[in-house]
Tab-separated table of C-alpha atoms in Angstrom:
chain	number	residue	atom	x	y	z
Y	1	MET	CA	-11.132	4.437	23.361
Y	2	ASN	CA	-13.134	6.423	20.474
Y	3	ILE	CA	-11.816	4.798	17.131
Y	4	THR	CA	-10.104	8.035	14.941
Y	5	ALA	CA	-7.854	5.471	12.730
Y	6	ILE	CA	-8.868	2.962	9.742
Y	7	TYR	CA	-6.445	1.666	8.260
Y	8	SER	CA	-7.106	-0.182	4.454
Y	9	ILE	CA	-4.897	-3.292	2.934
Y	10	GLY	CA	-5.916	-2.666	-1.042
Y	11	LYS	CA	-9.397	-2.894	-1.323
Y	12	MET	CA	-10.655	-3.145	2.110
Y	13	SER	CA	-10.884	-0.407	4.986
Y	14	PHE	CA	-10.818	-1.947	9.126
Y	15	PRO	CA	-10.787	-0.023	11.810
Y	16	SER	CA	-8.329	0.521	14.395
Y	17	PRO	CA	-9.668	-2.366	16.970
Y	18	TRP	CA	-8.982	-5.442	14.492
Y	19	LEU	CA	-5.229	-4.154	14.048
Y	20	ALA	CA	-5.265	-3.658	17.618
Y	21	LEU	CA	-6.046	-6.780	18.356
Y	22	VAL	CA	-4.437	-8.787	15.834
Y	23	LEU	CA	-1.346	-7.280	17.431
Y	24	THR	CA	-2.204	-8.337	20.833
Y	25	PHE	CA	-2.913	-11.794	19.867
Y	26	ILE	CA	0.478	-12.508	18.160
Y	27	LEU	CA	2.425	-10.652	20.484
Y	28	THR	CA	1.040	-12.515	23.395
Y	29	GLY	CA	1.435	-15.880	21.630
Y	30	ILE	CA	5.101	-15.017	21.661
Y	31	ILE	CA	5.748	-13.517	25.315
Y	32	LEU	CA	3.618	-16.939	26.136
Y	33	ARG	CA	5.696	-19.037	24.310
Y	34	SER	CA	8.611	-17.363	25.451
Y	35	GLN	CA	7.925	-18.119	29.078
Y	36	PHE	CA	6.015	-21.083	29.344
Y	37	SER	CA	5.711	-24.162	27.857
Y	38	LYS	CA	4.591	-24.551	23.894
Y	39	THR	CA	1.271	-25.639	25.018
Y	40	ALA	CA	0.426	-22.846	26.767
Y	41	SER	CA	0.783	-20.774	23.723
Y	42	ALA	CA	-0.546	-23.803	21.778
Y	43	GLN	CA	-3.695	-23.546	23.761
Y	44	TYR	CA	-3.623	-19.397	23.485
Y	45	SER	CA	-3.472	-19.793	19.639
Y	46	ASP	CA	-6.251	-22.519	19.438
Y	47	PHE	CA	-8.845	-19.826	21.369
Y	48	VAL	CA	-7.972	-16.966	18.889
Y	49	LEU	CA	-8.432	-18.785	16.287
Y	50	THR	CA	-11.722	-20.127	17.447
Y	51	PHE	CA	-12.995	-16.356	18.413
Y	52	ILE	CA	-11.979	-15.361	14.616
Y	53	LEU	CA	-13.803	-17.756	13.079
Y	54	VAL	CA	-17.023	-17.321	14.883
Y	55	TRP	CA	-16.839	-13.580	15.331
Y	56	LYS	CA	-16.429	-13.659	11.345
Y	57	PHE	CA	-18.602	-16.201	10.692
Y	58	SER	CA	-21.876	-15.295	13.251
Y	59	VAL	CA	-22.942	-13.054	10.595
Y	60	ILE	CA	-25.074	-16.162	9.572
Y	61	LEU	CA	-26.901	-16.024	13.140
Y	62	THR	CA	-26.947	-12.652	13.507
Y	63	ASP	CA	-28.018	-11.537	9.765
Y	64	PHE	CA	-29.656	-14.361	8.775
Y	65	LYS	CA	-32.350	-13.388	6.653
Y	66	MET	CA	-29.824	-11.054	4.467
Y	67	VAL	CA	-27.593	-13.977	4.268
Y	68	LEU	CA	-30.374	-16.177	2.235
Y	69	GLN	CA	-31.106	-12.737	0.389
Y	70	GLN	CA	-27.727	-11.990	-0.280
Y	71	PRO	CA	-25.603	-15.211	0.937
Y	72	LEU	CA	-22.392	-12.907	-0.441
Y	73	THR	CA	-22.938	-10.998	2.743
Y	74	ILE	CA	-20.611	-13.937	5.015
Y	75	LEU	CA	-17.966	-12.471	2.999
Y	76	TYR	CA	-18.079	-9.142	3.512
Y	77	PHE	CA	-19.257	-9.030	7.357
Y	78	ASN	CA	-19.087	-10.265	10.407
Y	79	GLY	CA	-20.919	-10.579	13.593
Y	80	GLY	CA	-20.761	-7.350	14.970
Y	81	LYS	CA	-20.388	-6.910	18.477
Y	82	LEU	CA	-22.668	-10.312	19.110
Y	83	GLY	CA	-20.518	-11.690	17.305
Y	84	VAL	CA	-17.459	-10.759	19.705
Y	85	VAL	CA	-20.128	-12.158	22.460
Y	86	LEU	CA	-20.877	-15.156	20.538
Y	87	ALA	CA	-17.168	-15.220	19.552
Y	88	SER	CA	-16.371	-14.962	23.269
Y	89	LEU	CA	-18.730	-18.065	24.990
Y	90	ALA	CA	-17.377	-19.778	22.477
Y	91	VAL	CA	-14.073	-19.903	23.446
Y	92	PHE	CA	-15.221	-20.168	27.529
Y	93	VAL	CA	-16.940	-23.465	26.630
Y	94	GLN	CA	-13.584	-24.273	24.985
Y	95	ALA	CA	-11.717	-23.306	27.862
Y	96	TYR	CA	-14.225	-24.895	30.459
Y	97	ARG	CA	-13.401	-28.042	28.916
Y	98	LYS	CA	-9.690	-27.680	28.603
Y	99	ARG	CA	-10.119	-25.818	32.280
Y	100	ALA	CA	-8.250	-29.142	33.928
Y	101	THR	CA	-4.847	-28.523	31.339
Y	102	PHE	CA	-3.850	-25.242	32.390
Y	103	SER	CA	-0.848	-23.543	34.277
Y	104	PHE	CA	-3.010	-20.849	36.219
Y	105	ALA	CA	0.414	-18.986	36.238
Y	106	ALA	CA	-0.224	-19.063	32.510
Y	107	SER	CA	-3.847	-18.142	32.352
Y	108	ALA	CA	-3.282	-14.997	34.602
Y	109	TRP	CA	-0.704	-13.797	32.075
Y	110	ALA	CA	-2.716	-14.375	29.006
Y	111	ILE	CA	-5.624	-12.598	30.830
Y	112	ALA	CA	-3.465	-9.131	31.757
Y	113	LEU	CA	-1.139	-9.449	28.206
Y	114	THR	CA	-4.158	-9.652	26.014
Y	115	GLN	CA	-6.346	-6.689	28.326
Y	116	SER	CA	-3.312	-5.238	29.180
Y	117	GLY	CA	-2.239	-4.880	25.981
Y	118	TYR	CA	-5.348	-4.192	23.289
Y	119	GLN	CA	-5.459	-1.182	25.655
Y	120	ILE	CA	-1.887	0.008	25.340
Y	121	ILE	CA	-1.818	-0.864	21.472
Y	122	MET	CA	-5.610	1.232	21.110
Y	123	VAL	CA	-3.669	4.253	22.823
Y	124	LEU	CA	-1.453	4.119	20.707
Y	125	VAL	CA	-3.344	3.985	17.234
Y	126	ASN	CA	-6.001	6.189	18.309
Y	127	ASP	CA	-6.275	9.906	19.363
Y	128	ASN	CA	-8.345	10.815	21.765
Y	129	ALA	CA	-7.834	12.861	25.064
Y	130	GLN	CA	-4.492	13.373	26.240
Y	131	TRP	CA	-5.523	12.609	30.270
Y	132	ILE	CA	-7.424	9.638	28.903
Y	133	GLU	CA	-4.924	8.501	27.141
Y	134	LEU	CA	-2.167	8.926	29.456
Y	135	THR	CA	-4.205	7.466	32.499
Y	136	THR	CA	-5.242	4.246	30.313
Y	137	LEU	CA	-1.337	4.202	29.455
Y	138	PHE	CA	-0.125	4.355	32.938
Y	139	ILE	CA	-2.758	2.065	34.832
Y	140	SER	CA	-2.887	-0.853	31.989
Y	141	SER	CA	0.947	-0.959	32.144
Y	142	ILE	CA	0.725	-1.091	36.208
Y	143	ALA	CA	-1.683	-3.932	35.448
Y	144	LEU	CA	-0.210	-5.981	33.830
Y	145	LEU	CA	3.599	-5.609	35.431
Y	146	MET	CA	1.984	-6.143	38.538
Y	147	VAL	CA	-0.379	-9.598	37.303
Y	148	VAL	CA	3.573	-11.063	35.550
Y	149	ARG	CA	5.797	-10.132	38.534
Y	150	LYS	CA	3.521	-12.191	40.716
Y	151	PRO	CA	0.702	-14.202	38.973
Y	152	THR	CA	-1.818	-15.270	41.713
Y	153	ILE	CA	-5.707	-14.900	42.772
Y	154	ALA	CA	-5.105	-11.489	44.282
Y	155	THR	CA	-2.908	-9.790	42.046
Y	156	LEU	CA	-5.419	-10.903	39.033
Y	157	GLN	CA	-8.644	-9.510	40.565
Y	158	GLY	CA	-6.390	-6.446	41.325
Y	159	PHE	CA	-5.872	-6.080	37.566
Y	160	MET	CA	-9.829	-7.128	37.045
Y	161	GLY	CA	-10.342	-3.745	39.567
Y	162	LEU	CA	-7.529	-1.295	37.672
Y	163	HIS	CA	-9.159	-2.530	34.174
Y	164	PHE	CA	-12.403	-1.230	35.699
Y	165	ILE	CA	-10.861	2.197	36.889
Y	166	ILE	CA	-10.000	2.394	33.005
Y	167	ALA	CA	-12.881	1.153	31.651
Y	168	LEU	CA	-15.059	3.946	33.990
Y	169	LEU	CA	-12.303	6.727	32.397
Y	170	GLN	CA	-13.365	6.061	28.411
Y	171	PRO	CA	-15.759	8.446	26.514
Y	172	VAL	CA	-17.491	4.821	25.676
Y	173	ALA	CA	-20.247	3.604	27.837
Y	174	LEU	CA	-19.300	0.718	30.224
Y	175	THR	CA	-21.690	-1.527	29.114
Y	176	GLN	CA	-20.333	-0.961	25.332
Y	177	GLN	CA	-16.696	-2.292	26.230
Y	178	LEU	CA	-16.584	-5.508	25.653
Y	179	SER	CA	-12.971	-5.841	26.166
Y	180	TRP	CA	-14.101	-4.505	30.163
Y	181	LEU	CA	-16.604	-7.357	29.964
Y	182	LEU	CA	-14.649	-10.276	28.570
Y	183	THR	CA	-11.878	-9.399	31.016
Y	184	ILE	CA	-13.907	-9.803	34.109
Y	185	VAL	CA	-15.618	-13.126	32.861
Y	186	ALA	CA	-11.961	-14.375	31.792
Y	187	THR	CA	-10.802	-13.573	35.627
Y	188	LEU	CA	-13.930	-14.711	37.693
Y	189	ALA	CA	-13.552	-18.752	35.438
Y	190	VAL	CA	-9.755	-18.467	35.982
Y	191	VAL	CA	-9.980	-18.072	39.310
Y	192	LYS	CA	-12.858	-19.977	40.153
Y	193	TRP	CA	-11.234	-23.191	38.129
Y	194	GLN	CA	-8.007	-22.188	40.574
Y	195	LYS	CA	-10.349	-22.914	43.470
Y	196	GLU	CA	-11.848	-25.901	42.435
Y	197	LEU	CA	-8.438	-27.708	41.743
Y	198	LYS	CA	-6.948	-26.818	45.138
X	1	MET	CA	17.256	-18.042	32.996
X	2	LYS	CA	14.328	-19.149	30.995
X	3	LYS	CA	12.168	-17.661	33.465
X	4	ASN	CA	12.908	-14.244	32.613
X	5	ILE	CA	12.512	-14.099	29.182
X	6	GLY	CA	8.675	-13.149	28.913
X	7	MET	CA	9.175	-10.794	31.667
X	8	LEU	CA	12.241	-9.386	29.554
X	9	LEU	CA	9.723	-9.201	26.342
X	10	ILE	CA	6.608	-7.326	28.128
X	11	VAL	CA	9.378	-4.790	29.545
X	12	ALA	CA	10.935	-4.181	26.726
X	13	LEU	CA	7.740	-4.254	24.415
X	14	LEU	CA	6.089	-1.742	27.192
X	15	VAL	CA	9.154	0.970	26.899
X	16	ILE	CA	8.291	0.567	23.314
X	17	ALA	CA	4.940	1.729	23.497
X	18	VAL	CA	5.697	4.457	26.493
X	19	ALA	CA	8.716	6.146	23.520
X	20	THR	CA	6.230	5.697	20.759
X	21	TYR	CA	3.374	7.318	22.801
X	22	THR	CA	5.698	9.844	23.529
X	23	LYS	CA	7.019	10.807	19.892
X	24	GLN	CA	3.797	10.814	18.592
X	25	GLN	CA	2.266	13.291	21.012
X	26	MET	CA	5.615	15.974	20.714
X	27	ALA	CA	5.137	15.115	16.796
X	28	LYS	CA	1.332	16.767	17.839
X	29	ASP	CA	2.732	19.508	20.181
X	30	ARG	CA	5.100	20.496	17.093
X	31	GLU	CA	2.541	20.079	14.222
X	32	LEU	CA	0.759	22.231	16.742
X	33	GLU	CA	2.794	25.078	16.961
X	34	ILE	CA	3.615	25.512	13.429
X	35	ASN	CA	-0.163	25.668	12.865
X	36	GLU	CA	-0.062	28.398	15.095
X	37	SER	CA	2.633	30.451	13.474
X	38	LEU	CA	1.100	30.249	10.013
X	39	LEU	CA	-1.668	32.520	9.173
X	40	GLY	CA	-4.746	29.693	9.263
X	41	LYS	CA	-5.562	28.798	5.467
X	42	ALA	CA	-2.076	29.370	4.185
X	43	MET	CA	-0.798	26.534	5.830
X	44	ASP	CA	-2.506	24.397	2.832
X	45	LEU	CA	-0.706	25.402	0.161
X	46	ASN	CA	2.630	23.250	2.258
X	47	TYR	CA	1.086	19.928	2.118
X	48	LYS	CA	0.897	17.944	-1.320
X	49	GLN	CA	-2.428	17.505	-1.280
X	50	THR	CA	-3.278	13.964	-2.884
X	51	GLY	CA	-6.772	13.169	-2.924
X	52	LEU	CA	-8.544	14.238	0.507
X	53	ARG	CA	-7.770	13.589	3.713
X	54	LYS	CA	-9.263	14.147	7.492
X	55	GLY	CA	-9.666	17.272	8.233
X	56	ASP	CA	-10.322	18.363	4.633
X	57	THR	CA	-13.391	20.184	3.732
X	58	PRO	CA	-14.303	18.554	0.823
X	59	PRO	CA	-15.726	19.657	-2.140
X	60	ASP	CA	-19.136	21.012	-1.979
X	61	PHE	CA	-21.922	19.870	-5.103
X	62	THR	CA	-25.189	20.269	-5.586
X	63	LEU	CA	-27.213	16.685	-7.242
X	64	THR	CA	-30.529	15.871	-8.028
X	65	THR	CA	-31.715	12.547	-5.811
X	66	VAL	CA	-33.503	10.332	-7.819
X	67	ASP	CA	-36.815	11.285	-6.094
X	68	GLY	CA	-36.460	14.590	-8.593
X	69	GLU	CA	-35.087	16.542	-5.302
X	70	GLU	CA	-32.043	18.811	-5.439
X	71	VAL	CA	-29.121	18.142	-2.592
X	72	THR	CA	-26.748	20.413	-1.291
X	73	LEU	CA	-24.026	19.071	0.336
X	74	SER	CA	-23.009	22.465	2.632
X	75	ASP	CA	-27.096	22.262	3.296
X	76	TYR	CA	-26.012	19.391	6.500
X	77	LYS	CA	-23.538	21.509	8.284
X	78	GLY	CA	-24.484	20.689	11.682
X	79	LYS	CA	-25.009	17.083	11.118
X	80	LYS	CA	-22.720	14.399	10.643
X	81	VAL	CA	-23.011	13.184	6.994
X	82	ILE	CA	-21.818	9.625	6.426
X	83	LEU	CA	-21.292	10.554	2.533
X	84	ASN	CA	-21.390	6.662	0.110
X	85	PHE	CA	-20.669	6.182	-3.500
X	86	TRP	CA	-22.504	3.067	-4.755
X	87	ALA	CA	-23.409	1.184	-8.034
X	88	SER	CA	-26.393	-1.110	-8.291
X	89	TRP	CA	-24.101	-3.436	-10.312
X	90	CYS	CA	-21.831	-3.501	-7.077
X	91	PRO	CA	-22.258	-6.389	-4.911
X	92	PRO	CA	-20.924	-5.013	-1.767
X	93	CYS	CA	-22.490	-1.955	-2.141
X	94	LYS	CA	-25.848	-3.716	-2.600
X	95	ALA	CA	-24.851	-5.923	0.594
X	96	GLU	CA	-24.139	-2.219	2.556
X	97	MET	CA	-27.239	-1.060	1.603
X	98	PRO	CA	-29.684	-2.553	4.023
X	99	HIS	CA	-27.210	-2.161	6.969
X	100	MET	CA	-27.312	1.597	6.347
X	101	GLN	CA	-30.860	1.665	6.315
X	102	LYS	CA	-31.272	0.246	9.507
X	103	TYR	CA	-29.286	2.307	11.028
X	104	TYR	CA	-30.973	5.208	9.693
X	105	GLU	CA	-34.425	3.858	10.649
X	106	LYS	CA	-32.502	3.395	14.427
X	107	LYS	CA	-30.120	6.198	14.639
X	108	ALA	CA	-30.665	9.117	12.579
X	109	LYS	CA	-32.582	12.093	14.762
X	110	GLU	CA	-30.466	10.626	18.604
X	111	GLN	CA	-26.821	10.808	16.484
X	112	ASN	CA	-27.851	13.754	14.634
X	113	PHE	CA	-26.812	12.066	11.031
X	114	GLU	CA	-27.792	11.692	6.937
X	115	ILE	CA	-26.660	9.802	4.914
X	116	LEU	CA	-26.119	10.711	1.333
X	117	ALA	CA	-25.725	7.717	-0.944
X	118	VAL	CA	-24.698	8.728	-4.135
X	119	ASN	CA	-24.550	6.994	-6.447
X	120	LEU	CA	-22.717	6.229	-10.192
X	121	THR	CA	-25.489	6.891	-12.662
X	122	SER	CA	-23.128	7.491	-15.500
X	123	GLU	CA	-22.273	3.847	-14.737
X	124	GLU	CA	-25.866	2.361	-14.730
X	125	LYS	CA	-27.452	0.202	-17.347
X	126	GLY	CA	-30.740	2.233	-16.883
X	127	ASP	CA	-32.145	4.784	-14.605
X	128	ARG	CA	-35.256	1.703	-13.488
X	129	LEU	CA	-32.226	-0.883	-12.040
X	130	VAL	CA	-31.587	2.401	-9.744
X	131	GLU	CA	-34.683	2.572	-8.770
X	132	LYS	CA	-36.037	-0.643	-8.409
X	133	PHE	CA	-33.145	-1.816	-6.606
X	134	LEU	CA	-33.706	1.388	-3.936
X	135	GLN	CA	-37.547	0.177	-3.594
X	136	SER	CA	-36.912	-3.127	-3.049
X	137	TYR	CA	-34.855	-2.597	-0.327
X	138	GLY	CA	-37.179	0.055	1.116
X	139	ILE	CA	-34.331	2.810	1.310
X	140	THR	CA	-35.541	6.034	2.900
X	141	PHE	CA	-32.359	8.350	2.927
X	142	PRO	CA	-31.815	10.344	-0.217
X	143	VAL	CA	-29.559	8.961	-3.036
X	144	PRO	CA	-28.245	11.649	-5.422
X	145	MET	CA	-27.454	10.740	-9.088
X	146	ASP	CA	-24.181	11.467	-9.973
X	147	GLU	CA	-25.024	11.422	-13.751
X	148	ASP	CA	-21.746	12.314	-15.454
X	149	GLY	CA	-19.316	10.630	-12.488
X	150	SER	CA	-17.930	14.375	-11.683
X	151	LEU	CA	-18.339	14.609	-8.661
X	152	ALA	CA	-16.963	10.786	-8.207
X	153	LYS	CA	-13.717	11.853	-9.975
X	154	THR	CA	-13.301	14.996	-7.793
X	155	TYR	CA	-13.799	12.857	-4.763
X	156	GLN	CA	-11.324	10.472	-5.998
X	157	VAL	CA	-13.680	7.764	-5.922
X	158	ILE	CA	-12.137	4.400	-7.589
X	159	THR	CA	-13.078	1.386	-5.570
X	160	ILE	CA	-16.849	1.349	-4.625
X	161	PRO	CA	-18.163	1.218	-2.435
X	162	SER	CA	-16.421	3.765	-0.788
X	163	THR	CA	-18.051	6.714	2.733
X	164	PHE	CA	-16.338	9.902	3.827
X	165	ILE	CA	-17.803	9.986	7.059
X	166	LEU	CA	-18.267	14.067	7.913
X	167	ASN	CA	-18.479	15.690	10.879
X	168	THR	CA	-21.004	18.767	11.944
X	169	ASP	CA	-18.406	20.660	10.211
X	170	GLY	CA	-18.214	19.598	7.340
X	171	GLN	CA	-14.785	18.051	7.609
X	172	ILE	CA	-14.017	14.643	6.758
X	173	GLU	CA	-13.164	12.664	9.665
X	174	HIS	CA	-13.095	9.314	7.692
X	175	SER	CA	-12.568	7.637	4.777
X	176	ILE	CA	-13.565	3.866	4.514
X	177	ILE	CA	-13.449	2.029	1.555
X	178	GLY	CA	-15.291	-1.730	1.505
X	179	PRO	CA	-18.813	-2.374	2.844
X	180	MET	CA	-19.782	-1.365	6.350
X	181	ASN	CA	-22.125	-3.340	8.819
X	182	GLU	CA	-24.498	-1.560	10.752
X	183	ASP	CA	-22.457	-1.934	14.233
X	184	LEU	CA	-19.533	-0.957	12.023
X	185	LEU	CA	-20.821	2.729	11.114
X	186	GLU	CA	-22.362	3.508	14.628
X	187	THR	CA	-18.997	2.584	15.959
X	188	TYR	CA	-16.816	5.449	13.265
X	189	VAL	CA	-20.567	7.763	13.679
X	190	GLU	CA	-20.557	8.054	17.014
X	191	GLY	CA	-16.348	8.202	17.951
X	192	ILE	CA	-16.502	11.801	15.826
X	193	ASN	CA	-18.243	15.273	16.372
C-alpha cells in the first residue's frame, strides 16, 4: 500500500501504518485472549511491548551521531525501517527463548491475525488503486480464515504463500515490504519450533 | 462454546471491514459524480474552507532566500516540493534539519523533489543566527525568509515544524505537523506523483 493518510493528535502527525499497527495489536490481543489462555495474549503483548520499545529507542543506534549532538533526537524520532528490523530481531530472540511454552495454534493465530489484520486496516485507511485494494482485502481475509479455521503447519505455509501474492501486487518494491518479510520469518520459525517439539 | 468466540470475533470484524470498505467506495463514487456534474472550480465555493486541504493548490509566493536568491513556489511545478516551516529557536525543527539534508543529498534528483525550508524570520532574534545554524549543519537546499510572517499566516502555520508535501502539479498531498526523519520523508514523498 502507498501511504496516503496522515493523522494528527495535538502537535504531532503520524502516518497511517502506525494507526494500522496499533489497531492490529489491540484486536489481535483481544482475540487471542478470548480464544486461548491468558498466557497466549500475555506473551503476545510482551512481544508488542518489546517491539515498540526497541523500535522507538533504536534511534540511538541508527542515528548515534545525531543523538550525541542533540539528545532530544531520541524524543522526536524512532529507528525508522532499520529500527523495525532491530525490533523484530529483539522479538525473535525473546520468542526463541520462550518457544517451548508456545501453543502452536495460538502462534499461528497470532501471525495470521497480525499480518492479515494489518493489511486489511491499511486498505481501509489508505487510498490506493481499487483493484489492489480489493485483492488485498479479499486474499488477506481468505488467508486469515484458512489459518484460524484449521491452524496447521500446512495452512500456515499456505498463508505465507497467499501473502506473497499480495506483496507482489503492491505498488511498493518487495524488499521494502517489511510486513511480508517478517511474516515469512515468523512463519518459518514457528513451523520449525513445532517440528522440533515432535 | 469458548472455542468459537475468537472465530466469531474475527468473522464479525471481517464483515465490518468489508462494510466499511464498501461504504468508502460508494462515498467516493458519489463525490466523483458530483464533481463531474458541476463545472470544475465552481465546486470549490461549496466547501467551507478551513485551512489548506489535500488537493488544494496553496497560495503562490516569492521570497528571498538566505543566500539572496529569489524563489517562487510555482516555478517548481513538475517537481514534488517539501515545503517546510521552521525557526532556529524550535528544537524539533533543528532536529529535523539534518534528516532533511541527508535525504536531499541522497535522493533529491532520483525522486524528483525540492525542499523549501521557509524560515519564520520575523520570529528570529537575529539574521546571523539562521545563517550560522545553516552553515553548521551544512544545509544546501533553499531557505526562503518569511520576513514579515505573512506567509506563515497565509498558510495558517501555527505549530512548527509544519510541512506541506506538494505533488508535481503543485497540489497539497500531505500536511504534517512535527519533525520527520529520513525514512518518514521518503515514505511520504515516494507515495505521491
